[in-house]
Amino acid sequence: MKRFLLLLTLACLLLPAWSQGPATVQQFTLANGMTVLIKPDRRAPTAVHMLWLRVGAMDEVDGSSGIAHVLEHMLFKGTPSLKAGEFSRRVAALGGRENAFTGQDYTGYFQQIPANRLEEVMRLEADRFANNQWPDEEFVKELEVVKEERRLRTEDNPRALLYEALNAATFQAAPYRRPVVGWMSDLESMTAQDARDFYQRWYVPANAAVVVVGDVDVAEVLRLAEQIYGRIPARTLPTRKPRTEPPQVGLRRIAVKAPAEQAYVALAFKVPGLRSLDAPSAQDQDALALTVLSAVLDGYSGARLDRALTQGSDRLADSAGASNGLFGRGPQLFMLDGVPAPGKSTEQLEAALRAQVARVAREGVSEPELQRVKTQWVASQVYKKDSLMAQARELGSNWVQGLPVDASDRLLERLRAVSAEQVRSVAARYFADDQLTVAHLLPQPPDPNKPRAKPAAGARH
């Protein structure tokens, strides 16, 4: 209770200063269509520079899964003026660190460097964005790195295998059904030209945003962006065709057998995602209320699932969790998951997880529960400002989703306005069988004849 009161007091004291903020995000569009987002933060002489692209695994087509992620690796393999690996060596020589990431909705590249070296990394990033080039042999070598990454992170990871199978069973038309790392058969048939074609199609200025956060001057960063990125020729962005997920017409179940020490269960319910913060529709309001519901169930130590399922000598679970996919470019899921306690089955835990949601639907939630999760959100937003990287990632992610630069502030306001009755209502309406796909992990003994994957040399992340 003391910790809660401290958080509440701290959040109330800090929120006004944070929300007004000494630094305002400014957004610009270059003549070639590229977006530039700049946020000064002068607490330390450092800066984060990121390049975000609104392209990820969901933009692939069947037979080419994994191509967005493979291409991310290839961006480190050279340009006409840089040899393979030289990009990373140059950033390190500037006293910086760098890496990249690929998701369903996006691809991102980042560097954190002393603020006075920003121009150098902007030139390096613009060069590889516009002039990525490598020989076929380099592609063949890096493709093996990605295959080994898949073996290590998915095929030798029972829960990753379960979620890969769960997504494939949950979605029929939506592209989220394919794994970001790609199916192994697609990786095995992928060619260097496939990656080049994907690069030419999607690495277009109008599909990209430069994000700079740190000890910088807005006018100077904009001048550099116009001089460096603005010279990249504009190209037409391909039209994205809708791939709408059809309504689910019944409960789906899968079982995944894999070497593991503990069983595991995951429940995926189809729910609406947030589409607008300006004038939220009824579905937008439901998406917000579902996010609050997930926090009531699993948003803090001692939340409902923790208290009901993981405590006591006759506990049902070693762990239990809930989460809601609030927004994304594709359809969203509300997840319940857990590890059964010794002597308990996945069937028992599945029923218990659903029972906790049904209890909210019957009895609602208390105002103290709502206030606790909302206070923690406020505090987390305050603390997040201590990280330049977190600020930059938030700006880039919001841009990918088509959200405004002040989306985080506005989202927090919307979440704080969610009522107990809204939470009870969504608990009663979105957790029926027809919206549910269930996956059970069935532990198997390890195969002594199967060699374990090892991290591949040169793996990016």
Short mmCIF file of C-alpha atoms in Angstrom, two decimals:
data_model
loop_
_atom_site.label_atom_id
_atom_site.label_comp_id
_atom_site.label_asym_id
_atom_site.label_seq_id
_atom_site.Cartn_x
_atom_site.Cartn_y
_atom_site.Cartn_z
CA MET A 1 0.00 0.00 0.00
CA LYS A 2 2.85 2.37 0.84
CA ARG A 3 4.45 1.67 -2.55
CA PHE A 4 1.15 2.40 -4.28
CA LEU A 5 0.70 5.73 -2.45
CA LEU A 6 4.27 6.70 -3.29
CA LEU A 7 3.68 5.96 -6.98
CA LEU A 8 0.43 7.93 -6.91
CA THR A 9 2.06 10.96 -5.27
CA LEU A 10 5.07 10.85 -7.58
CA ALA A 11 2.94 10.49 -10.68
CA CYS A 12 0.68 13.37 -9.70
CA LEU A 13 3.69 15.59 -9.02
CA LEU A 14 5.54 14.70 -12.20
CA LEU A 15 2.75 14.38 -14.74
CA PRO A 16 2.14 18.11 -15.29
CA ALA A 17 5.84 18.78 -15.87
CA TRP A 18 6.14 15.77 -18.14
CA SER A 19 3.03 16.40 -20.18
CA GLN A 20 3.89 20.05 -20.81
CA GLY A 21 7.50 19.10 -21.34
CA PRO A 22 10.44 21.41 -22.06
CA ALA A 23 10.84 19.74 -25.46
CA THR A 24 8.14 19.41 -28.07
CA VAL A 25 8.25 16.92 -30.92
CA GLN A 26 8.32 18.59 -34.32
CA GLN A 27 7.38 16.74 -37.49
CA PHE A 28 8.37 17.68 -41.05
CA THR A 29 7.93 16.18 -44.50
CA LEU A 30 10.78 16.46 -46.98
CA ALA A 31 10.14 17.18 -50.65
CA ASN A 32 10.66 13.51 -51.52
CA GLY A 33 7.96 12.41 -49.06
CA MET A 34 10.18 11.27 -46.18
CA THR A 35 9.01 12.16 -42.66
CA VAL A 36 11.36 13.72 -40.09
CA LEU A 37 10.57 13.68 -36.35
CA ILE A 38 12.80 15.67 -33.98
CA LYS A 39 12.64 15.90 -30.20
CA PRO A 40 15.33 17.82 -28.29
CA ASP A 41 16.35 16.40 -24.90
CA ARG A 42 19.39 18.15 -23.52
CA ARG A 43 20.00 16.18 -20.35
CA ALA A 44 23.10 14.50 -21.79
CA PRO A 45 25.36 15.19 -24.83
CA THR A 46 24.05 12.19 -26.76
CA ALA A 47 21.47 11.50 -29.45
CA VAL A 48 19.49 8.60 -30.88
CA HIS A 49 19.02 8.46 -34.64
CA MET A 50 16.52 6.00 -36.06
CA LEU A 51 15.18 5.17 -39.51
CA TRP A 52 11.73 3.54 -39.51
CA LEU A 53 10.05 1.95 -42.50
CA ARG A 54 6.36 1.15 -42.69
CA VAL A 55 7.10 -2.32 -44.00
CA GLY A 56 7.43 -5.61 -42.18
CA ALA A 57 6.45 -9.24 -42.30
CA MET A 58 2.81 -8.37 -42.97
CA ASP A 59 3.81 -6.89 -46.34
CA GLU A 60 5.23 -10.19 -47.59
CA VAL A 61 3.32 -12.61 -49.76
CA ASP A 62 3.03 -16.37 -49.45
CA GLY A 63 6.25 -18.06 -50.48
CA SER A 64 8.43 -15.13 -49.43
CA SER A 65 7.99 -15.14 -45.65
CA GLY A 66 11.05 -13.80 -43.84
CA ILE A 67 12.13 -11.51 -46.67
CA ALA A 68 11.67 -8.29 -44.67
CA HIS A 69 13.87 -9.67 -41.89
CA VAL A 70 16.50 -11.02 -44.30
CA LEU A 71 16.64 -7.65 -46.04
CA GLU A 72 17.18 -5.94 -42.68
CA HIS A 73 20.32 -8.10 -42.31
CA MET A 74 21.44 -7.21 -45.83
CA LEU A 75 21.35 -3.46 -45.11
CA PHE A 76 24.60 -4.06 -43.17
CA LYS A 77 26.26 -5.68 -46.20
CA GLY A 78 27.42 -2.69 -48.14
CA THR A 79 26.89 0.09 -50.65
CA PRO A 80 29.06 1.22 -53.59
CA SER A 81 31.12 3.21 -51.07
CA LEU A 82 31.06 0.81 -48.08
CA LYS A 83 32.17 -2.80 -47.81
CA ALA A 84 30.18 -5.42 -45.89
CA GLY A 85 30.43 -4.74 -42.16
CA GLU A 86 31.96 -1.30 -42.66
CA PHE A 87 28.80 0.49 -41.52
CA SER A 88 29.04 -1.04 -38.04
CA ARG A 89 32.76 -0.35 -37.81
CA ARG A 90 32.23 3.31 -38.71
CA VAL A 91 29.52 3.76 -36.06
CA ALA A 92 31.72 2.11 -33.43
CA ALA A 93 34.58 4.42 -34.37
CA LEU A 94 32.27 7.37 -33.70
CA GLY A 95 31.72 6.07 -30.17
CA GLY A 96 28.25 4.77 -30.95
CA ARG A 97 26.24 1.59 -30.91
CA GLU A 98 23.79 0.39 -33.54
CA ASN A 99 21.47 -2.42 -34.55
CA ALA A 100 18.17 -3.06 -36.29
CA PHE A 101 14.90 -4.92 -35.84
CA THR A 102 11.99 -6.26 -37.88
CA GLY A 103 8.40 -6.80 -36.77
CA GLN A 104 5.08 -7.56 -38.38
CA ASP A 105 4.37 -3.87 -38.98
CA TYR A 106 7.78 -2.25 -39.42
CA THR A 107 11.53 -2.39 -39.93
CA GLY A 108 13.82 -0.13 -37.92
CA TYR A 109 17.49 0.84 -37.80
CA PHE A 110 19.11 2.81 -34.99
CA GLN A 111 22.32 4.38 -33.74
CA GLN A 112 23.03 5.99 -30.38
CA ILE A 113 25.99 8.33 -30.67
CA PRO A 114 27.55 11.47 -29.16
CA ALA A 115 25.33 14.32 -30.32
CA ASN A 116 28.18 16.00 -32.18
CA ARG A 117 28.54 12.94 -34.46
CA LEU A 118 24.93 12.98 -35.66
CA GLU A 119 25.76 14.21 -39.15
CA GLU A 120 28.10 11.27 -39.79
CA VAL A 121 25.51 8.62 -38.91
CA MET A 122 22.85 10.42 -40.92
CA ARG A 123 25.10 10.22 -43.97
CA LEU A 124 25.84 6.55 -43.33
CA GLU A 125 22.16 5.68 -42.88
CA ALA A 126 21.02 7.66 -45.91
CA ASP A 127 23.68 5.96 -48.03
CA ARG A 128 22.55 2.43 -47.22
CA PHE A 129 18.87 3.35 -47.43
CA ALA A 130 19.32 4.68 -50.95
CA ASN A 131 22.25 2.59 -52.22
CA ASN A 132 22.16 -0.84 -50.57
CA GLN A 133 24.29 -3.16 -52.72
CA TRP A 134 25.99 -6.51 -52.21
CA PRO A 135 27.14 -9.55 -54.23
CA ASP A 136 25.10 -12.78 -54.32
CA GLU A 137 27.75 -14.57 -52.26
CA GLU A 138 27.17 -12.14 -49.38
CA PHE A 139 23.45 -12.90 -49.50
CA VAL A 140 24.04 -16.65 -49.42
CA LYS A 141 26.22 -16.33 -46.32
CA GLU A 142 23.77 -14.09 -44.49
CA LEU A 143 20.82 -16.30 -45.35
CA GLU A 144 22.54 -19.10 -43.45
CA VAL A 145 22.81 -16.77 -40.46
CA VAL A 146 19.06 -16.16 -40.58
CA LYS A 147 18.32 -19.89 -40.88
CA GLU A 148 20.41 -20.56 -37.80
CA GLU A 149 18.62 -17.72 -36.04
CA ARG A 150 15.33 -19.45 -36.82
CA ARG A 151 16.62 -22.76 -35.48
CA LEU A 152 17.87 -21.13 -32.28
CA ARG A 153 14.98 -18.78 -31.53
CA THR A 154 12.04 -20.79 -32.85
CA GLU A 155 12.73 -24.44 -33.56
CA ASP A 156 14.69 -24.94 -30.32
CA ASN A 157 12.27 -22.77 -28.31
CA PRO A 158 9.04 -24.62 -27.43
CA ARG A 159 7.01 -21.51 -26.63
CA ALA A 160 8.14 -19.79 -29.81
CA LEU A 161 7.04 -22.88 -31.73
CA LEU A 162 3.67 -22.75 -29.98
CA TYR A 163 3.10 -19.09 -30.82
CA GLU A 164 4.13 -19.64 -34.43
CA ALA A 165 1.53 -22.42 -34.70
CA LEU A 166 -1.03 -20.36 -32.76
CA ASN A 167 -0.76 -17.41 -35.16
CA ALA A 168 -1.04 -19.69 -38.17
CA ALA A 169 -4.21 -21.24 -36.72
CA THR A 170 -5.74 -17.97 -35.51
CA PHE A 171 -5.47 -16.03 -38.76
CA GLN A 172 -6.60 -17.29 -42.15
CA ALA A 173 -6.29 -14.29 -44.48
CA ALA A 174 -4.52 -11.72 -42.30
CA PRO A 175 -0.75 -11.70 -42.95
CA TYR A 176 0.01 -11.95 -39.23
CA ARG A 177 -0.35 -15.70 -39.78
CA ARG A 178 3.24 -15.84 -41.08
CA PRO A 179 6.28 -15.69 -38.77
CA VAL A 180 8.57 -12.67 -38.96
CA VAL A 181 11.65 -14.90 -39.27
CA GLY A 182 9.93 -16.81 -42.09
CA TRP A 183 9.08 -20.45 -42.68
CA MET A 184 12.19 -22.53 -43.20
CA SER A 185 11.03 -23.74 -46.63
CA ASP A 186 10.68 -20.12 -47.78
CA LEU A 187 14.15 -19.27 -46.49
CA GLU A 188 15.61 -22.27 -48.30
CA SER A 189 14.13 -21.15 -51.62
CA MET A 190 14.84 -17.42 -51.20
CA THR A 191 17.13 -15.75 -53.73
CA ALA A 192 19.26 -12.63 -53.69
CA GLN A 193 16.98 -11.10 -56.31
CA ASP A 194 13.97 -11.64 -54.03
CA ALA A 195 15.64 -9.38 -51.45
CA ARG A 196 16.62 -6.79 -54.06
CA ASP A 197 13.07 -6.68 -55.40
CA PHE A 198 11.62 -6.21 -51.91
CA TYR A 199 14.14 -3.43 -51.27
CA GLN A 200 13.23 -1.61 -54.48
CA ARG A 201 9.54 -1.97 -53.78
CA TRP A 202 9.36 -0.74 -50.19
CA TYR A 203 12.53 1.26 -49.36
CA VAL A 204 10.97 4.44 -50.70
CA PRO A 205 11.31 7.89 -49.04
CA ALA A 206 7.54 8.23 -48.67
CA ASN A 207 7.54 4.95 -46.71
CA ALA A 208 10.21 6.05 -44.23
CA ALA A 209 10.66 8.29 -41.20
CA VAL A 210 13.84 9.64 -39.64
CA VAL A 211 13.58 10.06 -35.85
CA VAL A 212 16.15 12.08 -33.88
CA VAL A 213 15.95 12.49 -30.09
CA GLY A 214 18.63 14.02 -27.91
CA ASP A 215 20.90 17.01 -27.41
CA VAL A 216 20.13 18.58 -30.78
CA ASP A 217 18.84 21.79 -32.36
CA VAL A 218 15.67 21.32 -34.41
CA ALA A 219 16.63 23.73 -37.17
CA GLU A 220 20.08 22.17 -37.56
CA VAL A 221 18.71 18.61 -37.70
CA LEU A 222 16.13 19.66 -40.27
CA ARG A 223 18.85 21.33 -42.35
CA LEU A 224 20.91 18.13 -42.26
CA ALA A 225 17.89 15.98 -43.09
CA GLU A 226 17.05 18.12 -46.11
CA GLN A 227 20.67 18.10 -47.27
CA ILE A 228 21.30 14.38 -46.67
CA TYR A 229 17.98 12.53 -46.91
CA GLY A 230 16.23 15.10 -49.09
CA ARG A 231 18.55 14.30 -51.99
CA ILE A 232 17.21 10.76 -52.28
CA PRO A 233 14.91 10.66 -55.33
CA ALA A 234 11.20 10.26 -54.68
CA ARG A 235 9.59 7.07 -55.95
CA THR A 236 6.03 5.81 -56.04
CA LEU A 237 4.94 3.79 -53.03
CA PRO A 238 3.10 0.60 -54.03
CA THR A 239 -0.59 0.35 -53.26
CA ARG A 240 -1.31 -2.02 -50.40
CA LYS A 241 -4.20 -4.38 -51.02
CA PRO A 242 -6.49 -5.13 -48.06
CA ARG A 243 -6.23 -8.63 -46.61
CA THR A 244 -9.22 -8.73 -44.31
CA GLU A 245 -9.55 -11.54 -41.80
CA PRO A 246 -12.92 -13.30 -42.21
CA PRO A 247 -15.12 -13.75 -39.13
CA GLN A 248 -14.22 -16.78 -37.05
CA VAL A 249 -17.08 -19.29 -36.90
CA GLY A 250 -16.04 -21.61 -34.10
CA LEU A 251 -13.50 -22.49 -31.44
CA ARG A 252 -10.10 -23.61 -32.75
CA ARG A 253 -7.68 -25.82 -30.84
CA ILE A 254 -4.14 -26.95 -31.51
CA ALA A 255 -1.63 -29.03 -29.60
CA VAL A 256 2.11 -28.52 -30.03
CA LYS A 257 4.51 -31.29 -29.05
CA ALA A 258 8.05 -30.12 -28.34
CA PRO A 259 10.94 -30.89 -25.99
CA ALA A 260 10.15 -28.91 -22.84
CA GLU A 261 10.23 -29.21 -19.08
CA GLN A 262 6.84 -27.60 -18.44
CA ALA A 263 3.47 -27.53 -20.16
CA TYR A 264 2.04 -24.22 -21.28
CA VAL A 265 -1.31 -22.90 -22.50
CA ALA A 266 -2.14 -19.80 -24.56
CA LEU A 267 -5.57 -18.44 -25.44
CA ALA A 268 -5.99 -15.92 -28.27
CA PHE A 269 -9.25 -13.98 -28.54
CA LYS A 270 -9.93 -11.80 -31.60
CA VAL A 271 -10.64 -8.25 -30.43
CA PRO A 272 -10.86 -4.79 -32.07
CA GLY A 273 -7.77 -2.65 -32.34
CA LEU A 274 -7.53 1.10 -31.82
CA ARG A 275 -7.91 3.01 -35.08
CA SER A 276 -8.35 6.63 -33.98
CA LEU A 277 -7.53 8.86 -31.02
CA ASP A 278 -9.32 11.90 -32.45
CA ALA A 279 -12.92 10.73 -32.31
CA PRO A 280 -12.86 7.17 -30.96
CA SER A 281 -15.60 4.92 -32.31
CA ALA A 282 -17.41 2.34 -30.21
CA GLN A 283 -14.81 -0.24 -31.25
CA ASP A 284 -11.99 2.14 -30.34
CA GLN A 285 -13.55 2.57 -26.89
CA ASP A 286 -13.72 -1.21 -26.55
CA ALA A 287 -10.05 -1.54 -27.52
CA LEU A 288 -9.13 0.90 -24.75
CA ALA A 289 -11.32 -0.92 -22.21
CA LEU A 290 -9.77 -4.26 -23.17
CA THR A 291 -6.33 -2.80 -22.47
CA VAL A 292 -7.50 -1.73 -19.03
CA LEU A 293 -8.95 -5.21 -18.47
CA SER A 294 -5.58 -6.81 -19.30
CA ALA A 295 -3.91 -4.53 -16.74
CA VAL A 296 -6.49 -5.37 -14.06
CA LEU A 297 -5.76 -9.06 -14.66
CA ASP A 298 -1.98 -8.79 -14.98
CA GLY A 299 -0.78 -5.19 -14.79
CA TYR A 300 1.09 -5.23 -11.49
CA SER A 301 2.45 -7.55 -8.82
CA GLY A 302 -0.49 -9.09 -7.01
CA ALA A 303 -3.01 -8.42 -9.79
CA ARG A 304 -6.01 -10.72 -10.22
CA LEU A 305 -4.38 -13.60 -12.07
CA ASP A 306 -1.41 -13.58 -9.71
CA ARG A 307 -3.61 -13.64 -6.61
CA ALA A 308 -6.12 -16.18 -7.89
CA LEU A 309 -3.92 -18.67 -9.71
CA THR A 310 -0.28 -18.57 -8.58
CA GLN A 311 -0.47 -18.31 -4.79
CA GLY A 312 -1.11 -20.88 -2.07
CA SER A 313 -0.19 -24.52 -1.59
CA ASP A 314 -2.88 -25.67 -4.04
CA ARG A 315 -2.08 -23.10 -6.71
CA LEU A 316 -3.11 -23.81 -10.27
CA ALA A 317 -0.23 -22.07 -12.02
CA ASP A 318 3.43 -21.30 -11.71
CA SER A 319 2.73 -18.21 -13.80
CA ALA A 320 -0.26 -16.62 -15.51
CA GLY A 321 -0.57 -13.56 -17.71
CA ALA A 322 -2.83 -11.36 -19.82
CA SER A 323 -2.12 -8.82 -22.56
CA ASN A 324 -4.03 -6.88 -25.19
CA GLY A 325 -2.86 -5.86 -28.64
CA LEU A 326 -4.12 -2.30 -28.54
CA PHE A 327 -3.05 -1.24 -32.02
CA GLY A 328 -1.23 -2.45 -35.09
CA ARG A 329 -1.57 -2.44 -38.85
CA GLY A 330 -3.36 -5.78 -38.71
CA PRO A 331 -6.04 -7.43 -36.53
CA GLN A 332 -5.45 -7.63 -32.79
CA LEU A 333 -5.64 -10.31 -30.08
CA PHE A 334 -6.29 -10.42 -26.35
CA MET A 335 -4.01 -13.09 -24.87
CA LEU A 336 -4.29 -15.21 -21.73
CA ASP A 337 -1.47 -17.61 -20.94
CA GLY A 338 0.15 -19.61 -18.19
CA VAL A 339 2.27 -22.48 -16.94
CA PRO A 340 0.38 -25.11 -14.91
CA ALA A 341 1.67 -25.82 -11.41
CA PRO A 342 3.01 -29.32 -10.71
CA GLY A 343 0.13 -31.78 -10.67
CA LYS A 344 -2.19 -29.42 -12.59
CA SER A 345 -3.15 -29.74 -16.24
CA THR A 346 -3.30 -27.24 -19.07
CA GLU A 347 -7.05 -27.93 -19.26
CA GLN A 348 -7.50 -26.87 -15.64
CA LEU A 349 -5.46 -23.72 -16.16
CA GLU A 350 -7.32 -22.86 -19.36
CA ALA A 351 -10.64 -23.07 -17.51
CA ALA A 352 -9.29 -21.01 -14.61
CA LEU A 353 -8.02 -18.24 -16.88
CA ARG A 354 -11.38 -17.97 -18.58
CA ALA A 355 -13.13 -18.04 -15.22
CA GLN A 356 -11.26 -14.92 -14.12
CA VAL A 357 -12.51 -13.00 -17.15
CA ALA A 358 -16.03 -14.35 -16.58
CA ARG A 359 -15.84 -13.10 -13.00
CA VAL A 360 -15.08 -9.59 -14.24
CA ALA A 361 -18.04 -9.87 -16.63
CA ARG A 362 -20.34 -10.79 -13.72
CA GLU A 363 -19.00 -8.64 -10.91
CA GLY A 364 -17.06 -5.86 -12.60
CA VAL A 365 -13.89 -4.29 -11.20
CA SER A 366 -13.37 -1.94 -8.30
CA GLU A 367 -12.38 1.70 -8.52
CA PRO A 368 -9.20 1.08 -6.49
CA GLU A 369 -8.13 -1.53 -9.10
CA LEU A 370 -8.71 0.95 -11.90
CA GLN A 371 -6.85 3.69 -10.13
CA ARG A 372 -3.91 1.44 -9.41
CA VAL A 373 -3.36 0.44 -13.04
CA LYS A 374 -3.91 3.98 -14.29
CA THR A 375 -1.43 5.38 -11.77
CA GLN A 376 1.16 2.85 -12.86
CA TRP A 377 0.68 3.88 -16.50
CA VAL A 378 1.24 7.53 -15.58
CA ALA A 379 4.38 6.64 -13.64
CA SER A 380 5.72 4.45 -16.45
CA GLN A 381 5.25 7.29 -18.94
CA VAL A 382 7.23 9.57 -16.66
CA TYR A 383 10.07 7.09 -16.19
CA LYS A 384 10.17 6.28 -19.91
CA LYS A 385 11.37 9.80 -20.58
CA ASP A 386 14.65 8.90 -18.89
CA SER A 387 15.60 6.87 -21.99
CA LEU A 388 16.34 8.56 -25.31
CA MET A 389 15.96 5.20 -27.02
CA ALA A 390 12.51 4.63 -25.51
CA GLN A 391 11.39 8.08 -26.63
CA ALA A 392 12.66 7.50 -30.17
CA ARG A 393 11.10 4.05 -30.41
CA GLU A 394 7.77 5.43 -29.23
CA LEU A 395 7.81 8.18 -31.86
CA GLY A 396 8.76 5.74 -34.62
CA SER A 397 6.18 3.16 -33.59
CA ASN A 398 3.43 5.78 -33.44
CA TRP A 399 4.39 7.03 -36.90
CA VAL A 400 4.21 3.50 -38.32
CA GLN A 401 0.67 3.15 -36.94
CA GLY A 402 -0.36 6.47 -38.45
CA LEU A 403 -0.76 8.09 -35.03
CA PRO A 404 0.02 11.76 -34.24
CA VAL A 405 3.21 12.87 -32.52
CA ASP A 406 1.34 13.44 -29.24
CA ALA A 407 -0.31 10.02 -29.40
CA SER A 408 1.16 8.83 -26.09
CA ASP A 409 -0.27 11.79 -24.16
CA ARG A 410 -3.65 11.42 -25.81
CA LEU A 411 -3.69 7.67 -25.35
CA LEU A 412 -3.00 8.06 -21.65
CA GLU A 413 -5.90 10.51 -21.38
CA ARG A 414 -8.21 8.03 -23.13
CA LEU A 415 -7.12 5.14 -20.92
CA ARG A 416 -7.59 7.17 -17.76
CA ALA A 417 -11.17 7.92 -18.86
CA VAL A 418 -12.14 4.23 -19.15
CA SER A 419 -14.82 3.37 -16.60
CA ALA A 420 -15.40 0.23 -14.54
CA GLU A 421 -18.60 -0.39 -16.50
CA GLN A 422 -16.72 -0.31 -19.81
CA VAL A 423 -14.28 -2.92 -18.49
CA ARG A 424 -17.12 -5.15 -17.29
CA SER A 425 -18.88 -4.75 -20.64
CA VAL A 426 -15.94 -5.84 -22.81
CA ALA A 427 -15.26 -8.79 -20.48
CA ALA A 428 -18.83 -9.93 -21.19
CA ARG A 429 -18.72 -9.45 -24.97
CA TYR A 430 -15.32 -10.49 -26.38
CA PHE A 431 -14.50 -13.83 -24.76
CA ALA A 432 -16.87 -16.29 -26.41
CA ASP A 433 -15.75 -19.51 -28.08
CA ASP A 434 -16.24 -18.19 -31.62
CA GLN A 435 -13.49 -15.60 -31.05
CA LEU A 436 -11.03 -18.04 -29.46
CA THR A 437 -8.06 -20.11 -30.56
CA VAL A 438 -6.36 -22.26 -27.89
CA ALA A 439 -2.87 -23.76 -28.00
CA HIS A 440 -1.52 -26.32 -25.53
CA LEU A 441 2.18 -27.15 -25.31
CA LEU A 442 2.66 -30.87 -24.64
CA PRO A 443 6.19 -31.43 -23.26
CA GLN A 444 8.26 -34.15 -24.89
CA PRO A 445 11.62 -35.64 -23.91
CA PRO A 446 14.58 -34.14 -25.77
CA ASP A 447 15.74 -35.88 -28.93
CA PRO A 448 19.31 -37.03 -28.22
CA ASN A 449 20.01 -37.22 -31.96
CA LYS A 450 19.07 -33.64 -32.74
CA PRO A 451 21.95 -31.14 -32.49
CA ARG A 452 21.10 -27.87 -30.79
CA ALA A 453 21.41 -24.69 -32.82
CA LYS A 454 24.18 -22.28 -31.92
CA PRO A 455 24.19 -18.50 -32.37
CA ALA A 456 25.44 -17.84 -35.85
CA ALA A 457 28.54 -15.70 -36.31
CA GLY A 458 27.56 -12.26 -37.48
CA ALA A 459 23.98 -12.42 -36.19
CA ARG A 460 22.63 -8.92 -35.91
CA HIS A 461 20.24 -9.33 -33.00
#
